[in-house]
PDB file of C-alpha atoms in Angstrom:
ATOM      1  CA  UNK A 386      12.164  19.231 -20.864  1.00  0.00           C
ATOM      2  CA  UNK A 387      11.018  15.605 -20.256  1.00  0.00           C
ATOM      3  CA  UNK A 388       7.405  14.941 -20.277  1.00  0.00           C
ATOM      4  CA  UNK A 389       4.992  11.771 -20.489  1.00  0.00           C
ATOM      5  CA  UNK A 390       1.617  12.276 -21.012  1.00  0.00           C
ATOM      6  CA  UNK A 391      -0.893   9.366 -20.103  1.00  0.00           C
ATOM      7  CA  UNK A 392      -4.593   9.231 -21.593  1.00  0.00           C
ATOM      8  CA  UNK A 393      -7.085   7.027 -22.569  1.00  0.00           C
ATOM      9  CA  UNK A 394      -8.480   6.322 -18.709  1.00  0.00           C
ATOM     10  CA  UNK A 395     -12.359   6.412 -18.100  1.00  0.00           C
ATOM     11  CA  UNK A 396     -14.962   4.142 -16.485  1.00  0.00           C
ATOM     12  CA  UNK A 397     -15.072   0.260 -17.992  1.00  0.00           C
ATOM     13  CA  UNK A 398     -17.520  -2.235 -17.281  1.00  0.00           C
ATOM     14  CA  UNK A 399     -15.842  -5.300 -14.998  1.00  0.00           C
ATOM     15  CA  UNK A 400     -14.482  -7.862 -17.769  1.00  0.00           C
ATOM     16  CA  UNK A 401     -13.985  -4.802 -19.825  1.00  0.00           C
ATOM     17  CA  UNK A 402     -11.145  -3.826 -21.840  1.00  0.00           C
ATOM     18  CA  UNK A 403      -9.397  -0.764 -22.356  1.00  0.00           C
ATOM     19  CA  UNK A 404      -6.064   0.692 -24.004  1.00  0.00           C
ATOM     20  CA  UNK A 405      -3.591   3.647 -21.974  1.00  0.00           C
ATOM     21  CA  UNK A 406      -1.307   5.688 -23.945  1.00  0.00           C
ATOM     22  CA  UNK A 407       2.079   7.622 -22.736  1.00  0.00           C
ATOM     23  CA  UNK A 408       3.173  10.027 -25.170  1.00  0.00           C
ATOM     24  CA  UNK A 409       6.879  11.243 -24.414  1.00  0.00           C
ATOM     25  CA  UNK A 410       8.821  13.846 -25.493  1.00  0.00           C
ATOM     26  CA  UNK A 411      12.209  15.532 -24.474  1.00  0.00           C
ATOM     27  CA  UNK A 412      14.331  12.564 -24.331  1.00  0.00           C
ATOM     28  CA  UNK A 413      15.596   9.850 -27.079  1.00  0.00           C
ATOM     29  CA  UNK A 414      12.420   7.416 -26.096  1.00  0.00           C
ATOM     30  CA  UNK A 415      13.679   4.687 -27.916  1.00  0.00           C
ATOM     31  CA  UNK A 416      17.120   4.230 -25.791  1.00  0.00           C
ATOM     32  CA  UNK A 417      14.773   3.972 -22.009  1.00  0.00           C
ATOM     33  CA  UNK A 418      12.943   1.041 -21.157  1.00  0.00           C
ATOM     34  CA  UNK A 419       9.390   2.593 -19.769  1.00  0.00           C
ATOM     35  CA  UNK A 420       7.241   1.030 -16.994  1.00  0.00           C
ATOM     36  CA  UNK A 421       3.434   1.493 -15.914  1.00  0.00           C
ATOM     37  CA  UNK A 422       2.960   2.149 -11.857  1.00  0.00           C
ATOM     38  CA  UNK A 423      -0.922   2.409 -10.405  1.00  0.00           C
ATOM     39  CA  UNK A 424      -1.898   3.680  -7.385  1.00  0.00           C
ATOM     40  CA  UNK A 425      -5.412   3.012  -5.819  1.00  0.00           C
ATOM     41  CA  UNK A 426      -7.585   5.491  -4.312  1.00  0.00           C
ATOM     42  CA  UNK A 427      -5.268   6.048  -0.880  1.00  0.00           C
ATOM     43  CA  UNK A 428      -3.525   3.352  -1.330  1.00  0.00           C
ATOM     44  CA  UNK A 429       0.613   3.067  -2.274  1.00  0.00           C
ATOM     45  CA  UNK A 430       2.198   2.437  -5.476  1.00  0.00           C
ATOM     46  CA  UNK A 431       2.022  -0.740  -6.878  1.00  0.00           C
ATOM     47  CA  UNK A 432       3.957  -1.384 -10.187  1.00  0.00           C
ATOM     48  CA  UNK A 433       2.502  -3.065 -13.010  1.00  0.00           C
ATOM     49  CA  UNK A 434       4.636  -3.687 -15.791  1.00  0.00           C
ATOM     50  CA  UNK A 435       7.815  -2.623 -17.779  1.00  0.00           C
ATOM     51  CA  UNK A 436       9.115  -2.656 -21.786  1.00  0.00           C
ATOM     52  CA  UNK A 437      12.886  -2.899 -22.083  1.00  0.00           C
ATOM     53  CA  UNK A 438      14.076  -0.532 -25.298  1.00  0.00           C
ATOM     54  CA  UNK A 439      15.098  -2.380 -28.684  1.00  0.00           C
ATOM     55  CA  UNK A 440      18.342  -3.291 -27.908  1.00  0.00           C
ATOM     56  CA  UNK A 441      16.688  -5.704 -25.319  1.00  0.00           C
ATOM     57  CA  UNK A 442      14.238  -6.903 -27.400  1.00  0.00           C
ATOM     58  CA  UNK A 443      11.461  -5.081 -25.915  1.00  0.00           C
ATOM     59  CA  UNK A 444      11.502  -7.876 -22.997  1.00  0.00           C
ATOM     60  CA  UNK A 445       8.494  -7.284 -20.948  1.00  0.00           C
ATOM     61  CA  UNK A 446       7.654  -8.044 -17.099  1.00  0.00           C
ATOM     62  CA  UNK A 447       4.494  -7.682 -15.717  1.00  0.00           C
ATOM     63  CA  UNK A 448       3.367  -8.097 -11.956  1.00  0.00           C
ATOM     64  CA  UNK A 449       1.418 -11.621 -10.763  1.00  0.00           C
ATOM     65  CA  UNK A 450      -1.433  -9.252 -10.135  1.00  0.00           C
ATOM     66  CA  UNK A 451      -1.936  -8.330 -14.184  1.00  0.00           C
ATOM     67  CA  UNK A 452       0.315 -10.675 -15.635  1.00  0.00           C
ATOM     68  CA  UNK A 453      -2.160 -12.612 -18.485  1.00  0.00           C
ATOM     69  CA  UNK A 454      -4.469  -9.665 -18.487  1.00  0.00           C
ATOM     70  CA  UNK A 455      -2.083  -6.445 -19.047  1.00  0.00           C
ATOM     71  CA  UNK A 456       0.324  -5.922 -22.040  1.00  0.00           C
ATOM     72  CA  UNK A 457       2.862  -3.218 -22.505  1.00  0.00           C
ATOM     73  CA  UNK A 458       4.040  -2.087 -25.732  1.00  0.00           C
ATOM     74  CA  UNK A 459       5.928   0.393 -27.237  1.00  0.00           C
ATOM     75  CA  UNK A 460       6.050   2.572 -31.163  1.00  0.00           C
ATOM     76  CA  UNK A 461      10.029   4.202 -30.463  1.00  0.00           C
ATOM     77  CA  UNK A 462       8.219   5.889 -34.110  1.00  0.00           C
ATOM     78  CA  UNK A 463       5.311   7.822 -32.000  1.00  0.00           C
ATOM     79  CA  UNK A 464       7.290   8.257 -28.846  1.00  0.00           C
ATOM     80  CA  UNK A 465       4.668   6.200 -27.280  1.00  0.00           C
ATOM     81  CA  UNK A 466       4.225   3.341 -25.059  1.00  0.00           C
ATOM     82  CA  UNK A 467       1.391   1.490 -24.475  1.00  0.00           C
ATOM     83  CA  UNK A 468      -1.311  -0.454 -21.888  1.00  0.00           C
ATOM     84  CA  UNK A 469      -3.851  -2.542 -22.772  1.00  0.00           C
ATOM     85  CA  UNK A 470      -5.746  -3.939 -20.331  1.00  0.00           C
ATOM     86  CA  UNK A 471      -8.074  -6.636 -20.558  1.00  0.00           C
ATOM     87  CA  UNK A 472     -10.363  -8.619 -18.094  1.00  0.00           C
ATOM     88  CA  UNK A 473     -10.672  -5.711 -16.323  1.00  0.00           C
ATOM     89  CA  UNK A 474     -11.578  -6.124 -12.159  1.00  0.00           C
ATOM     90  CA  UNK A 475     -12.842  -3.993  -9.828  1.00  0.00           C
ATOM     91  CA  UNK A 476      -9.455  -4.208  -7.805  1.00  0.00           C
ATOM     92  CA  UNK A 477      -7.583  -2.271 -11.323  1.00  0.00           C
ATOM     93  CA  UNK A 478      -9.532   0.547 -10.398  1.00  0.00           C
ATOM     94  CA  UNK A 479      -6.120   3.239  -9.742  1.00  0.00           C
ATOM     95  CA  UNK A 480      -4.458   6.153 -11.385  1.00  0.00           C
ATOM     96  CA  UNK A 481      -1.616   4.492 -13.531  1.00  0.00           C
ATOM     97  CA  UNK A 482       1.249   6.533 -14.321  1.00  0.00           C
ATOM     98  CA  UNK A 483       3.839   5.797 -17.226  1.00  0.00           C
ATOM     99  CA  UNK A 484       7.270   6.536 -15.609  1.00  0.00           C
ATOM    100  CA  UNK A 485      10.933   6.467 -17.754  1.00  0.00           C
ATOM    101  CA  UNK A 486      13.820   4.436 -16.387  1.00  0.00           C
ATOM    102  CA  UNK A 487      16.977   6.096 -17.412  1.00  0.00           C
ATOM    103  CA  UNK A 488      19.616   3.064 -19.013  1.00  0.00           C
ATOM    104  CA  UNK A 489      21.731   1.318 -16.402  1.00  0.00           C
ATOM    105  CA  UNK A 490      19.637   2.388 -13.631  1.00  0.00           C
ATOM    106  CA  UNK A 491      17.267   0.641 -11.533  1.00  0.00           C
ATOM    107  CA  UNK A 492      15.106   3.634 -10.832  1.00  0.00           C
ATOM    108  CA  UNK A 493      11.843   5.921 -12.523  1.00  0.00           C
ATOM    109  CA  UNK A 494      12.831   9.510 -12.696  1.00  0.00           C
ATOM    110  CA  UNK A 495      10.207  10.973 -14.739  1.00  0.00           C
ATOM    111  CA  UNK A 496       6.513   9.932 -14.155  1.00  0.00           C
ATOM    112  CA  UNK A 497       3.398  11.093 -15.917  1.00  0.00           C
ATOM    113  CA  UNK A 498       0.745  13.017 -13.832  1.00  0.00           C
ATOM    114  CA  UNK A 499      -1.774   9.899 -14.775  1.00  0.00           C
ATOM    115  CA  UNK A 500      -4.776   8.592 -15.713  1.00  0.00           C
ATOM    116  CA  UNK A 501      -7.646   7.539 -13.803  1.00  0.00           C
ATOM    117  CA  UNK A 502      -9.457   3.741 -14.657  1.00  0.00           C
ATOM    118  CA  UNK A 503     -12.714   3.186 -13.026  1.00  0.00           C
ATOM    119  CA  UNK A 504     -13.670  -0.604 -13.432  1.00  0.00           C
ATOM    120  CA  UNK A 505     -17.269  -0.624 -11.950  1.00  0.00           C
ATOM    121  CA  UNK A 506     -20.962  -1.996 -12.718  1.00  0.00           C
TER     122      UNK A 506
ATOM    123  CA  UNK B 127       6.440 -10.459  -5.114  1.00  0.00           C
ATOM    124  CA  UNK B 128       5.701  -8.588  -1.580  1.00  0.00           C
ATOM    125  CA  UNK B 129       5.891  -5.326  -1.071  1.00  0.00           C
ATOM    126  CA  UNK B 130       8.439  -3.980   0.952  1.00  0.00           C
ATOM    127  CA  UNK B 131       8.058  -3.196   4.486  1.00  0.00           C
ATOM    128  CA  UNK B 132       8.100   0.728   5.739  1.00  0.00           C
ATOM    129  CA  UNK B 133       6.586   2.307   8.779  1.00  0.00           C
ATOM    130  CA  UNK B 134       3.155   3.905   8.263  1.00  0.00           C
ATOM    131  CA  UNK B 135       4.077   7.151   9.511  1.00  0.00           C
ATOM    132  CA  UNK B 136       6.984   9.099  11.303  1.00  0.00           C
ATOM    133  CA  UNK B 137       7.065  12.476  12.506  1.00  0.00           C
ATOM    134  CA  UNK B 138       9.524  15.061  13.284  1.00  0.00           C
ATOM    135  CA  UNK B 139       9.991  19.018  14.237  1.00  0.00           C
ATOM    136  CA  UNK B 140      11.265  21.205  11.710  1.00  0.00           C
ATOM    137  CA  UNK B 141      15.117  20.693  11.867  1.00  0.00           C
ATOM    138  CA  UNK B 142      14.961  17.595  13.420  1.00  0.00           C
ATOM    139  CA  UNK B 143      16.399  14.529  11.256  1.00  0.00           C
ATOM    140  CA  UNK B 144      14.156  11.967  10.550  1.00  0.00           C
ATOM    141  CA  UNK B 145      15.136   8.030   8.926  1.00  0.00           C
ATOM    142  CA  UNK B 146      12.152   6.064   6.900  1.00  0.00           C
ATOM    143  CA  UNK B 147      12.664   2.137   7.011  1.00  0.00           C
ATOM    144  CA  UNK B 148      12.294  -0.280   3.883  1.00  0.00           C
ATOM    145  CA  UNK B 149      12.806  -3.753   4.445  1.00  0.00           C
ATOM    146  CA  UNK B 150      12.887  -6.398   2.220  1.00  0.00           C
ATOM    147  CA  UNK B 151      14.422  -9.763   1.531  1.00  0.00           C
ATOM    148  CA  UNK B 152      17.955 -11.071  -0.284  1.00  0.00           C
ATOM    149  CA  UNK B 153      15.983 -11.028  -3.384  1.00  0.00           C
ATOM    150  CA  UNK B 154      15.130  -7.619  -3.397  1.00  0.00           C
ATOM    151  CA  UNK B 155      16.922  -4.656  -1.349  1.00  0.00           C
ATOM    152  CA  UNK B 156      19.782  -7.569  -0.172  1.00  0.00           C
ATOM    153  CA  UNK B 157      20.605  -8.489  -3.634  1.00  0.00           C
ATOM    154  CA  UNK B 158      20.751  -5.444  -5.391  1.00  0.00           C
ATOM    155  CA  UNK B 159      21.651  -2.050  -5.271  1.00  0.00           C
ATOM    156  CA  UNK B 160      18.933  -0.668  -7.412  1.00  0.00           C
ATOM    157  CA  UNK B 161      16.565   1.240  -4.534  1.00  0.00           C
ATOM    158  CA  UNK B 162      15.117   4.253  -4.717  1.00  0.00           C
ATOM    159  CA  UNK B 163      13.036   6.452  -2.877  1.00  0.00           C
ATOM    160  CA  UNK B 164      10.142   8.791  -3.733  1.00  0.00           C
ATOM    161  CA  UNK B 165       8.741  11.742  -2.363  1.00  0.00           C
ATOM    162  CA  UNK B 166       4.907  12.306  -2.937  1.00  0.00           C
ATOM    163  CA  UNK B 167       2.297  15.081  -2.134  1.00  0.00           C
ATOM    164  CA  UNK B 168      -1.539  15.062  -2.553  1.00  0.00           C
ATOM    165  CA  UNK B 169      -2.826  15.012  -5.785  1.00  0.00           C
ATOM    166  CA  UNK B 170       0.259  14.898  -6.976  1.00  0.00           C
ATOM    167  CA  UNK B 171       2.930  12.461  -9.117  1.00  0.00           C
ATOM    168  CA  UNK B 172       5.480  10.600  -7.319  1.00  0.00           C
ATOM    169  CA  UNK B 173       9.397  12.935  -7.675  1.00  0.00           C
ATOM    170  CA  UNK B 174      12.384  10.716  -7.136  1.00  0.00           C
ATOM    171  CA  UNK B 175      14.810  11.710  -4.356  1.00  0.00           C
ATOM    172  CA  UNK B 176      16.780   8.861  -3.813  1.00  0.00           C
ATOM    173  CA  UNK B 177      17.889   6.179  -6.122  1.00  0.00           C
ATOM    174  CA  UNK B 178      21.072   3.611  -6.846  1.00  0.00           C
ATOM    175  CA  UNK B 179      20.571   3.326  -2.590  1.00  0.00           C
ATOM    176  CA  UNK B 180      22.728   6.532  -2.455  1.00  0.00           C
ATOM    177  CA  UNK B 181      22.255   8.651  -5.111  1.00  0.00           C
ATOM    178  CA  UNK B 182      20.543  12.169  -5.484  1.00  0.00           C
ATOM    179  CA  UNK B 183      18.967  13.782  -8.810  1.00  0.00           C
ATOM    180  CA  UNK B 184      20.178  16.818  -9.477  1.00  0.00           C
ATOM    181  CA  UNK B 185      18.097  19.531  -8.048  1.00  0.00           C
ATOM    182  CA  UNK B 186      17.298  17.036  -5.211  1.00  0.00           C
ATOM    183  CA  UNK B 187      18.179  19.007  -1.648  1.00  0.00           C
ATOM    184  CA  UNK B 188      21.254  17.707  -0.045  1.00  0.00           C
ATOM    185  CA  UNK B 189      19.086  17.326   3.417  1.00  0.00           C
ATOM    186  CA  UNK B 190      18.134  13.993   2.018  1.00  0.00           C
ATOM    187  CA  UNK B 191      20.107  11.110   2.029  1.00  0.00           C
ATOM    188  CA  UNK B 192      19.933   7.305   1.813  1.00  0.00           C
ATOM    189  CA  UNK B 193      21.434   4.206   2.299  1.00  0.00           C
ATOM    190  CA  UNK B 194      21.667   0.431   2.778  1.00  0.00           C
ATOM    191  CA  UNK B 195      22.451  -2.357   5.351  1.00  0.00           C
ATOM    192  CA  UNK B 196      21.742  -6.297   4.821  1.00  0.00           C
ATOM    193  CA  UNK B 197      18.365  -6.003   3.561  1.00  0.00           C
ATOM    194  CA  UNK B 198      17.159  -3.096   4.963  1.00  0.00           C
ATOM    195  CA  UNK B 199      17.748   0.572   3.022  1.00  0.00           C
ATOM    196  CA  UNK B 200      16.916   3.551   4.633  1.00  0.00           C
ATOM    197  CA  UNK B 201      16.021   7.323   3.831  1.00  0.00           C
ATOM    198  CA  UNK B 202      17.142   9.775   5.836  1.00  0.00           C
ATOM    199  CA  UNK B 203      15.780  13.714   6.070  1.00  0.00           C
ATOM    200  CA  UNK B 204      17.766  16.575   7.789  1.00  0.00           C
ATOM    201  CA  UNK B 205      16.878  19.704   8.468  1.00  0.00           C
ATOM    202  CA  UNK B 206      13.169  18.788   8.247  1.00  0.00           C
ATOM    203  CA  UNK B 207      10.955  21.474   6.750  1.00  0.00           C
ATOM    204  CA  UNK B 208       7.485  22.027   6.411  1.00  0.00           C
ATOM    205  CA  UNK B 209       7.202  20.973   2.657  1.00  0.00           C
ATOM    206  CA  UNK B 210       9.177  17.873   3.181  1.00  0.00           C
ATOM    207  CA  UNK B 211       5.326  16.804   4.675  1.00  0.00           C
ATOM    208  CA  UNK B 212       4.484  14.361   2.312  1.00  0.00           C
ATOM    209  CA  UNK B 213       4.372  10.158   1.547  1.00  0.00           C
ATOM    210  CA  UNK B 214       7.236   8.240   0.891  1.00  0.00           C
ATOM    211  CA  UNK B 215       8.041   5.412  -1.103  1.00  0.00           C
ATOM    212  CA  UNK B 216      11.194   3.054  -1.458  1.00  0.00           C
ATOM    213  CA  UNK B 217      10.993   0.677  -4.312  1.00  0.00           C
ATOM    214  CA  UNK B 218      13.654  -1.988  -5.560  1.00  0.00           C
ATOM    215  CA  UNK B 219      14.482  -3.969  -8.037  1.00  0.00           C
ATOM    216  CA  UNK B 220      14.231  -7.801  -8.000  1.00  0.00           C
ATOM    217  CA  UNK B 221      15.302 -11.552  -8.645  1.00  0.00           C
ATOM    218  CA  UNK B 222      12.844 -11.841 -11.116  1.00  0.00           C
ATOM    219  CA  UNK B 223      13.412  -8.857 -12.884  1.00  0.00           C
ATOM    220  CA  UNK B 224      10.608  -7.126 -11.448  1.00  0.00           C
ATOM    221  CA  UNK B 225      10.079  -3.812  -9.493  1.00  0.00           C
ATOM    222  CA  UNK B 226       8.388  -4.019  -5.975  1.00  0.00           C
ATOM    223  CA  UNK B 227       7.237  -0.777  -4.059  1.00  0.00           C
ATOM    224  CA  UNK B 228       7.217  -0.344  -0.117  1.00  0.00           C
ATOM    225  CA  UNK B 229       3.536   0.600   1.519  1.00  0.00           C
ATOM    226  CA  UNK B 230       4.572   3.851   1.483  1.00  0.00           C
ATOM    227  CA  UNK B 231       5.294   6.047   5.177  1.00  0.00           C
ATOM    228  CA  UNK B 232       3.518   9.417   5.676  1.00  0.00           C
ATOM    229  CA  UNK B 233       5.766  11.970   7.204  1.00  0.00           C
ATOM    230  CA  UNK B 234       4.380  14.579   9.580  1.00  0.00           C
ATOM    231  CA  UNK B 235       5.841  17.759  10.237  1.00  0.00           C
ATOM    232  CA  UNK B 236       5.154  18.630  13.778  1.00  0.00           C
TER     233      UNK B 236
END
């Protein structure tokens, strides 16, 4: 059974700093590129960020929105991929979910239940 | 990147059909057939029902369905049933190698 397992949320300061984890398990984790998705309090989904697997070179993409502030990486040894998120602003606060993209497809099909980030004073 | 462009909410009577809009541009849902669609309740995580434009998971009910024109892709839901109540989102892959998510369309069953 697939599962992805986010922690390391909580409340940060604004201009904080803070580090998500997805832990995965019942799949080959190193062969699927993962990707970070947030979703603000009644808001949509808004996706954040992605790592390609080795054989791509672990390419990252990030949205304009975090792009300079948010970097993804991955340990293929842990089964674990990785946020860490920097210059935090009030506008990060969201649930992010770590999601799996199955090779050769252009879509998530396991997500994470999430973690919460509260950036507030 | 903008997000793509879906109704805020449709409704429907149980077995009534029911499509869900997602527009976007050449450089998104146009130029690619990497859209997919996902189902999501309260409190809940996003499930995928759609993706590839056509495809369905396995497990997925066979009342939905999706497809593509120009730059427009579309999700439709037959048969519509009380738990199919819920937000949906269409997403897409694009030019710059990026994802981009619709605004999402709440679906009421009357």
């Amino acid at each position: 059974e697939v599962q992805l397992v986010e922690s390391g949320g909580g409340l940060v300061r604004p201009g904080g700093s803070l580090i998500l984890s997805c832990a995965a398990s019942g799949f080959t984790f190193s062969g699927s590129p993962m990707h970070w998705v947030r979703q603000a309090s009644g808001k949509g989904l808004e996706w954040v960020g992605r790592i390609k697997s080795r054989t791509d070179y672990y390419a990252t993409g990030y949205a304009a929105s975090v792009k300079g502030r948010f970097t993804i990486s991955r340990d293929d040894s842990k089964n674990t991929a990785y946020l860490q998120m920097i210059g935090l602003k009030i506008e990060d606060t969201a649930i992010y979910f770590c999601t799996r993209q199955p090779p050769g497809t252009g879509t998530a099909d396991y997500w994470g239940q999430g973690t919460l980030v509260t950036v507030s004073s | 990147q903008s997000a793509l462009t879906q109704p805020a909410s449709v409704s429907g009577s149980p077995g009534q059909s029911i499509t869900i809009s997602c527009t976007g541009t050449s450089s998104d849902v146009g130029g690619y057939n990497y859209v997919s669609w996902y189902q999501q309740h309260p409190g809940k995580a996003p499930k995928l029902m759609i993706y590839d434009v056509t495809d369905r998971p396995s497990g997925v009910s066979s009342r939905f369905s999706g497809s593509k024109s120009g730059n427009t892709a579309s999700l439709t839901i037959s048969g519509l049933q009380a738990e199919d109540e819920a937000d949906y989102y269409c997403s897409s892959y694009t030019s710059t190698s990026t994802w981009v998510f619709g605004g999402g369309t709440k679906l009421t069953v009357l």
